[in-house]
Amino acid sequence: MKVTNVKTQDIRFPTSKDNLGTDAVHVDCDYSATYVTIETDNDNFTGIGSTFTIGKGNDLCCKSIEYFKEFIIGKEVDEIEKELGLIWEKVTNHSQLRWVGPQKGVTHLAAAAFFNAIWDLISKIYKKPLWRYIIDIETEQLLDMLSFSYIDDVITKKEAAEIIDKKKQNLPSNIDELNSTIFPAYTTAAGWLGYSDDKMKDLVKENLQKGWTHFKMKVGQDIERDIHRCKLVRELIGKDNKLMVDSNQVWSVNETIEYINQLKQFDIMFYEEPTNPDDILGFRKIKDAHPDIKLATGEMIQNKVIFKQFIENKSLDYCQIDSCRIASINEILPVLLIASKFNTPVIPHAGGIGLCEYVQHLNLINKFIITNNDLFLSEYAESCSEHFDNPAIIKNGGYVTPTNPGYSVKIKDSSLAEFDYNNGTYWN
Ligand SMILES: [Mg+2]
């Protein structure tokens, strides 16, 4: 089976109308997908991948993918599978494109979409959900597909193999038993910053009834209002449920240290992205000032090298990898392996478009063959799930294990036709 074409579509949903996704810095999100379709000479097999953006700039990701096509068009899929590690290095270290990266920003988001589509195609050919394909392949073969460039001072392939092989010893003899896993999640859906107090309270009550026990809310526009909202939510959820806050990078290091003093009274499980996502030493200063609190970050950590420093320096307590910001499985698994080595819990970022569908696979891979930590939790923020053929399913506050072949982000044809930013009926 040969790859014949790679198609990209700029898909945008007008979510800013409902204040969906609003936080301290992103006040008008139109949830968007850079949507990639890898076509083959067999009509039954296409690879679907995406990255998530919030509107303007989605076109730039689409454009970047045009430059990656040459690495797979005309190639046999089994050849792509064998050379996946090499293709990843070629794309992310492209001799000219690297100047507008390297391995960060638009080109890296684009690489995420491109490789997400390749992993989708490969796992579909094996007729397995992506998580299962990864668990089933030989460790050595898997490691050859991943990138350890610039991180072997912290984790070597040999150490990675030891971690995975040791974890694999605990797998059940019948792997199908894992299909009944429910992976615990927390919800962000009640606490968007643009929501009124009444809307937020109604959503918290509704989500409590649905069985959620962990709630995250957005803070960061005004500390007095943050205190007011935290008080409202804490009163509603009681002292046994967990509350987290996310200020989406808006504070300086010093402001964070000061505001944590005022928010501590609400027993916050973690403070997410308090300050600039590149500030490895700043995060550490916050932790040194408040040794009793926990920091979480990762959705905007741009590559595995920055993750390496955050984890090794103990600048974060919870590692929030994003499925579409760093460049797919090839880069995500090495970060999970570093986290495992340092016994750092991983709580993947989700929401947006397709992120929940992606993390349901990453959670299982991490749980079953990578992590040494025993905290299992993942974000869930229901948004636009109605546009997916097979959206992530939640039961009793946890992700139901996906069993369909592939990596789960196929958007319905009708939604593509309506919300394509270039020629969709909605935008026309
Ligand atoms: Mg966040």
XYZ file of C-alpha atoms and ligand atoms in Angstrom:
429
model
C 0.000 0.000 0.000
C 1.400 3.358 -1.135
C 0.754 6.930 -0.005
C -0.698 8.828 -2.967
C -1.582 12.230 -1.498
C -1.570 14.356 1.660
C -4.483 16.766 1.961
C -4.783 19.554 4.547
C -7.918 21.459 5.550
C -8.281 24.608 7.666
C -11.258 23.718 9.867
C -12.603 26.385 12.235
C -15.581 26.212 14.585
C -17.125 29.551 15.692
C -16.849 28.749 19.422
C -16.015 32.342 20.402
C -19.745 33.044 20.206
C -20.282 30.981 23.390
C -17.126 32.066 25.280
C -15.929 28.465 25.108
C -12.294 28.045 26.089
C -11.959 31.549 27.512
C -9.179 32.158 30.004
C -6.977 34.992 31.201
C -5.235 35.475 27.842
C -7.331 33.655 25.218
C -10.540 35.669 25.175
C -12.049 34.837 21.777
C -11.179 31.253 20.817
C -12.516 29.832 17.580
C -11.563 26.205 18.150
C -9.774 25.028 15.014
C -8.107 21.977 13.559
C -5.313 21.763 11.038
C -6.781 18.632 9.530
C -4.595 16.214 7.594
C -5.750 13.324 5.422
C -3.134 10.893 4.098
C -4.563 9.104 1.071
C -3.335 5.722 -0.140
C -3.884 3.590 -3.234
C -6.293 1.535 -1.136
C -9.565 3.439 -0.661
C -10.225 1.600 2.605
C -7.211 3.173 4.312
C -6.593 6.847 5.037
C -4.581 8.401 7.844
C -6.297 11.240 9.687
C -4.400 13.660 11.905
C -4.828 17.093 13.366
C -3.328 19.768 15.509
C -5.325 22.240 17.567
C -5.252 26.026 17.175
C -7.724 28.749 18.167
C -8.386 30.478 14.833
C -5.995 32.806 13.032
C -2.734 31.006 12.194
C -4.431 27.700 11.486
C -3.721 28.496 7.819
C 0.014 28.752 8.622
C 0.025 25.210 10.035
C -1.754 23.979 6.883
C 0.858 25.688 4.723
C 3.757 24.139 6.673
C 2.423 20.646 6.061
C 2.720 21.243 2.304
C 6.491 21.152 2.832
C 6.406 17.781 4.647
C 4.496 15.846 1.976
C 7.579 14.973 -0.035
C 8.833 12.716 2.771
C 5.954 10.230 2.396
C 4.197 10.622 -0.967
C 4.957 7.647 -3.233
C 6.298 5.538 -0.344
C 4.982 2.165 0.783
C 3.277 2.424 4.183
C 5.317 -0.439 5.657
C 8.466 1.394 4.546
C 7.177 4.545 6.317
C 6.546 2.475 9.442
C 10.123 1.133 9.364
C 11.648 4.556 8.747
C 9.349 6.595 10.971
C 12.120 7.715 13.328
C 14.197 8.909 10.398
C 11.278 10.708 8.726
C 10.549 12.491 12.022
C 14.113 13.814 12.193
C 13.930 14.953 8.537
C 10.683 16.850 9.073
C 11.552 18.451 12.408
C 15.102 19.204 11.352
C 14.336 20.229 7.748
C 17.394 21.999 6.369
C 15.512 25.197 5.471
C 12.334 25.119 7.541
C 14.312 24.693 10.757
C 15.172 28.374 10.502
C 11.548 29.240 11.303
C 11.515 26.715 14.172
C 13.442 24.717 15.047
C 11.107 22.284 16.822
C 8.816 24.994 18.122
C 5.876 27.132 17.055
C 3.935 26.807 13.802
C 6.189 24.251 12.114
C 6.162 21.998 15.169
C 2.354 22.162 15.538
C 2.203 21.232 11.872
C 4.600 18.329 12.409
C 2.294 17.109 15.202
C -0.689 16.991 12.824
C 1.364 15.296 10.106
C 2.746 12.541 12.364
C -0.571 12.086 14.173
C -1.989 11.196 10.736
C 0.849 8.747 10.031
C 0.363 6.946 13.381
C -3.374 6.807 12.673
C -2.769 5.192 9.283
C -0.287 2.625 10.601
C -2.473 1.520 13.515
C -5.508 1.254 11.217
C -3.585 -1.113 8.947
C -2.992 -3.336 11.996
C -6.730 -2.948 12.779
C -5.897 -1.735 16.287
C -6.561 1.395 18.306
C -3.290 3.320 18.474
C -2.706 2.578 22.185
C -2.960 -1.148 21.513
C -0.655 -1.024 18.486
C 1.992 0.681 20.669
C 1.627 -1.794 23.530
C 1.839 -4.758 21.172
C 4.985 -3.902 19.192
C 8.422 -5.023 20.311
C 10.151 -2.531 22.589
C 13.175 -2.193 20.320
C 11.011 -1.514 17.277
C 9.034 1.103 19.202
C 12.147 2.867 20.466
C 13.534 3.078 16.924
C 10.437 5.069 15.968
C 10.971 7.629 18.764
C 13.389 10.534 18.975
C 16.024 10.692 21.678
C 17.905 13.607 20.106
C 19.166 16.146 22.693
C 17.765 14.208 25.648
C 20.194 11.313 26.031
C 21.973 13.190 28.831
C 18.814 12.489 30.866
C 17.432 9.296 29.372
C 19.111 6.787 27.057
C 17.388 4.302 24.797
C 18.735 1.552 27.043
C 17.100 3.077 30.139
C 13.897 3.571 28.161
C 13.908 -0.096 27.139
C 14.368 -1.143 30.763
C 11.407 0.983 31.882
C 9.109 -0.393 29.174
C 10.189 -4.047 29.486
C 9.722 -3.961 33.257
C 6.225 -2.481 32.900
C 5.314 -5.006 30.213
C 5.879 -7.823 32.715
C 2.758 -6.632 34.550
C 0.481 -6.718 31.503
C -2.280 -9.328 31.665
C -1.718 -12.400 29.493
C -4.913 -11.513 27.668
C -4.399 -7.865 26.673
C -8.072 -7.604 25.674
C -8.813 -7.345 29.396
C -7.457 -3.786 29.208
C -10.392 -2.793 26.990
C -12.567 -2.397 30.064
C -10.283 0.260 31.622
C -11.901 3.523 32.721
C -9.167 6.153 33.015
C -9.900 8.836 35.676
C -10.355 12.395 34.462
C -11.027 15.898 35.743
C -13.296 18.449 34.123
C -12.524 21.993 33.009
C -15.899 22.526 31.398
C -17.496 24.471 34.263
C -14.844 27.057 34.930
C -14.157 29.074 31.782
C -13.384 32.664 32.664
C -16.014 34.188 30.375
C -18.840 32.367 32.189
C -21.112 34.239 34.621
C -21.280 33.095 38.257
C -24.712 31.581 37.629
C -23.596 29.653 34.545
C -20.513 28.382 36.369
C -22.533 27.299 39.436
C -25.099 25.487 37.270
C -22.339 23.646 35.405
C -20.538 22.667 38.613
C -23.786 21.242 40.034
C -24.515 19.425 36.786
C -21.016 17.939 36.687
C -21.180 16.880 40.335
C -24.327 14.958 39.487
C -22.542 13.304 36.569
C -19.961 11.910 39.001
C -17.041 14.304 38.532
C -14.776 14.661 41.569
C -11.992 16.913 40.180
C -12.752 20.445 38.930
C -10.466 22.985 37.300
C -11.297 26.637 36.956
C -9.714 29.501 35.112
C -8.276 32.406 37.091
C -5.960 35.308 36.367
C -7.892 38.349 35.193
C -8.552 39.862 38.620
C -7.455 38.317 41.928
C -10.536 39.552 43.835
C -12.814 37.870 41.289
C -10.609 34.738 41.392
C -11.067 34.540 45.172
C -14.825 35.055 44.781
C -15.112 32.304 42.151
C -12.875 29.844 44.032
C -15.046 30.363 47.121
C -18.224 29.664 45.124
C -16.850 26.484 43.587
C -15.244 25.179 46.782
C -18.554 25.650 48.637
C -20.407 23.714 45.938
C -17.975 20.804 45.611
C -17.267 20.419 49.341
C -13.911 19.710 50.946
C -13.398 16.164 49.636
C -13.478 16.911 45.912
C -10.426 18.397 44.230
C -10.082 21.928 42.926
C -7.349 23.135 40.565
C -6.737 26.591 39.054
C -5.227 27.641 35.741
C -4.064 31.193 35.049
C -2.751 30.483 31.528
C 0.645 32.214 31.880
C -0.735 35.642 32.778
C 1.176 36.322 36.014
C 4.800 37.232 36.547
C 6.832 35.037 38.894
C 6.449 37.576 41.708
C 2.708 37.990 41.138
C 2.306 34.220 41.225
C 4.104 33.999 44.568
C 1.839 36.720 45.959
C -1.455 35.390 44.515
C -0.803 31.839 45.683
C -0.776 33.288 49.218
C -4.346 34.439 48.630
C -5.635 31.305 46.878
C -4.072 28.695 49.181
C -7.072 28.875 51.543
C -9.125 26.995 48.923
C -6.927 23.874 49.111
C -5.795 23.941 45.474
C -4.516 20.613 44.117
C -2.320 22.394 41.572
C -1.663 25.795 40.028
C -1.468 25.391 36.254
C 0.665 27.548 33.940
C 0.962 30.415 36.432
C 3.632 32.186 34.370
C 5.511 32.042 31.073
C 5.719 28.430 29.819
C 9.440 28.796 28.977
C 10.456 29.988 32.440
C 12.036 26.865 33.892
C 13.884 28.777 36.607
C 10.871 31.023 37.355
C 8.703 27.985 38.056
C 11.389 26.726 40.396
C 11.445 30.080 42.242
C 7.680 29.808 42.779
C 8.081 26.304 44.180
C 10.942 27.408 46.435
C 8.756 30.249 47.756
C 5.841 27.839 48.371
C 7.240 24.357 49.084
C 3.757 23.162 50.109
C 2.005 23.745 46.741
C 2.119 21.914 43.397
C 2.695 23.380 39.947
C 1.466 21.926 36.674
C 2.490 22.875 33.161
C 3.132 21.470 29.697
C 0.381 22.344 27.236
C 2.632 25.082 25.835
C 5.991 23.480 26.487
C 7.278 23.500 22.979
C 9.485 20.414 22.756
C 11.095 17.536 24.615
C 14.223 19.554 25.431
C 12.244 22.055 27.512
C 10.308 19.199 29.146
C 13.621 17.559 29.992
C 14.744 20.677 31.851
C 11.419 21.232 33.643
C 11.347 17.649 34.905
C 15.016 17.273 35.786
C 15.045 20.645 37.544
C 11.854 19.759 39.448
C 10.263 22.964 38.171
C 6.937 21.163 37.704
C 5.039 18.649 39.826
C 2.547 17.485 37.199
C 3.636 17.014 33.592
C 0.860 18.122 31.254
C 1.952 16.922 27.836
C -0.142 18.065 24.898
C -0.897 15.669 22.065
C -0.662 18.327 19.352
C 1.976 20.838 20.463
C 4.969 18.546 20.584
C 5.414 16.448 17.477
C 3.283 13.366 18.069
C 4.074 9.947 19.563
C 7.715 10.150 18.385
C 8.318 12.971 20.862
C 5.570 12.439 23.458
C 6.683 8.958 24.507
C 10.261 10.087 25.211
C 8.831 12.829 27.482
C 6.670 10.253 29.266
C 9.772 8.092 29.705
C 11.677 10.991 31.298
C 8.696 11.607 33.595
C 8.690 7.920 34.537
C 12.394 7.963 35.332
C 11.873 10.903 37.707
C 8.599 9.475 39.062
C 6.731 12.591 37.903
C 2.955 12.182 37.488
C 1.606 12.916 34.008
C -1.783 14.619 33.656
C -2.237 15.285 29.926
C -3.805 18.491 28.653
C -7.066 18.092 26.721
C -10.138 19.937 25.459
C -9.958 21.932 22.246
C -10.521 19.923 19.069
C -9.381 16.313 19.177
C -7.218 16.594 22.268
C -9.558 14.437 24.377
C -9.669 11.872 21.569
C -5.855 11.787 21.486
C -5.093 11.713 25.211
C -7.335 8.712 25.799
C -4.658 6.716 23.914
C -1.678 8.436 25.566
C -3.094 7.792 29.053
C -3.307 4.056 28.423
C 0.159 3.824 26.866
C 1.601 5.705 29.828
C -0.302 3.689 32.406
C 0.429 0.265 30.967
C 3.984 0.454 29.608
C 5.682 3.638 30.832
C 4.916 5.399 34.100
C 6.380 4.468 37.459
C 3.999 6.841 39.209
C 0.684 5.729 40.651
C -1.388 8.883 40.088
C -3.736 8.434 37.139
C -5.618 11.517 36.011
C -6.289 13.278 32.726
C -8.077 16.444 31.661
C -11.457 16.361 29.950
C -13.274 19.411 28.604
C -16.190 18.543 26.412
C -16.016 20.766 23.370
C -17.138 20.119 19.808
C -17.388 16.357 20.416
C -20.529 16.356 18.257
C -18.292 16.853 15.207
C -16.381 13.562 15.632
C -17.280 10.176 14.177
C -16.034 8.505 17.387
C -15.651 11.107 20.163
C -14.013 10.257 23.485
C -16.613 8.771 25.820
C -16.780 9.563 29.529
C -18.340 7.321 32.133
C -18.389 8.072 35.883
C -15.773 10.813 35.516
C -13.344 8.753 33.449
C -12.381 7.980 29.846
C -13.837 4.799 28.384
C -11.101 2.881 26.532
C -11.302 3.374 22.750
C -11.406 0.145 20.744
C -11.860 1.338 17.150
C -8.729 1.124 14.950
C -6.641 4.291 14.642
C -6.001 7.461 16.628
C -9.668 8.593 16.880
C -9.842 12.099 15.389
C -11.929 11.599 12.247
C -14.247 14.615 11.938
C -17.655 13.987 10.364
C -17.799 14.720 6.628
C -20.803 16.989 7.190
C -18.848 19.076 9.754
C -15.854 19.343 7.402
C -18.136 20.577 4.618
C -19.701 23.156 6.910
C -16.678 24.507 8.796
C -13.838 24.447 6.238
C -12.566 28.033 6.540
C -11.819 28.269 2.816
C -14.966 26.885 1.285
C -17.312 25.639 4.024
C -20.973 26.614 3.983
C -20.775 28.267 7.421
C -17.910 30.640 6.609
C -19.229 31.431 3.119
Mg -4.364 25.084 30.813
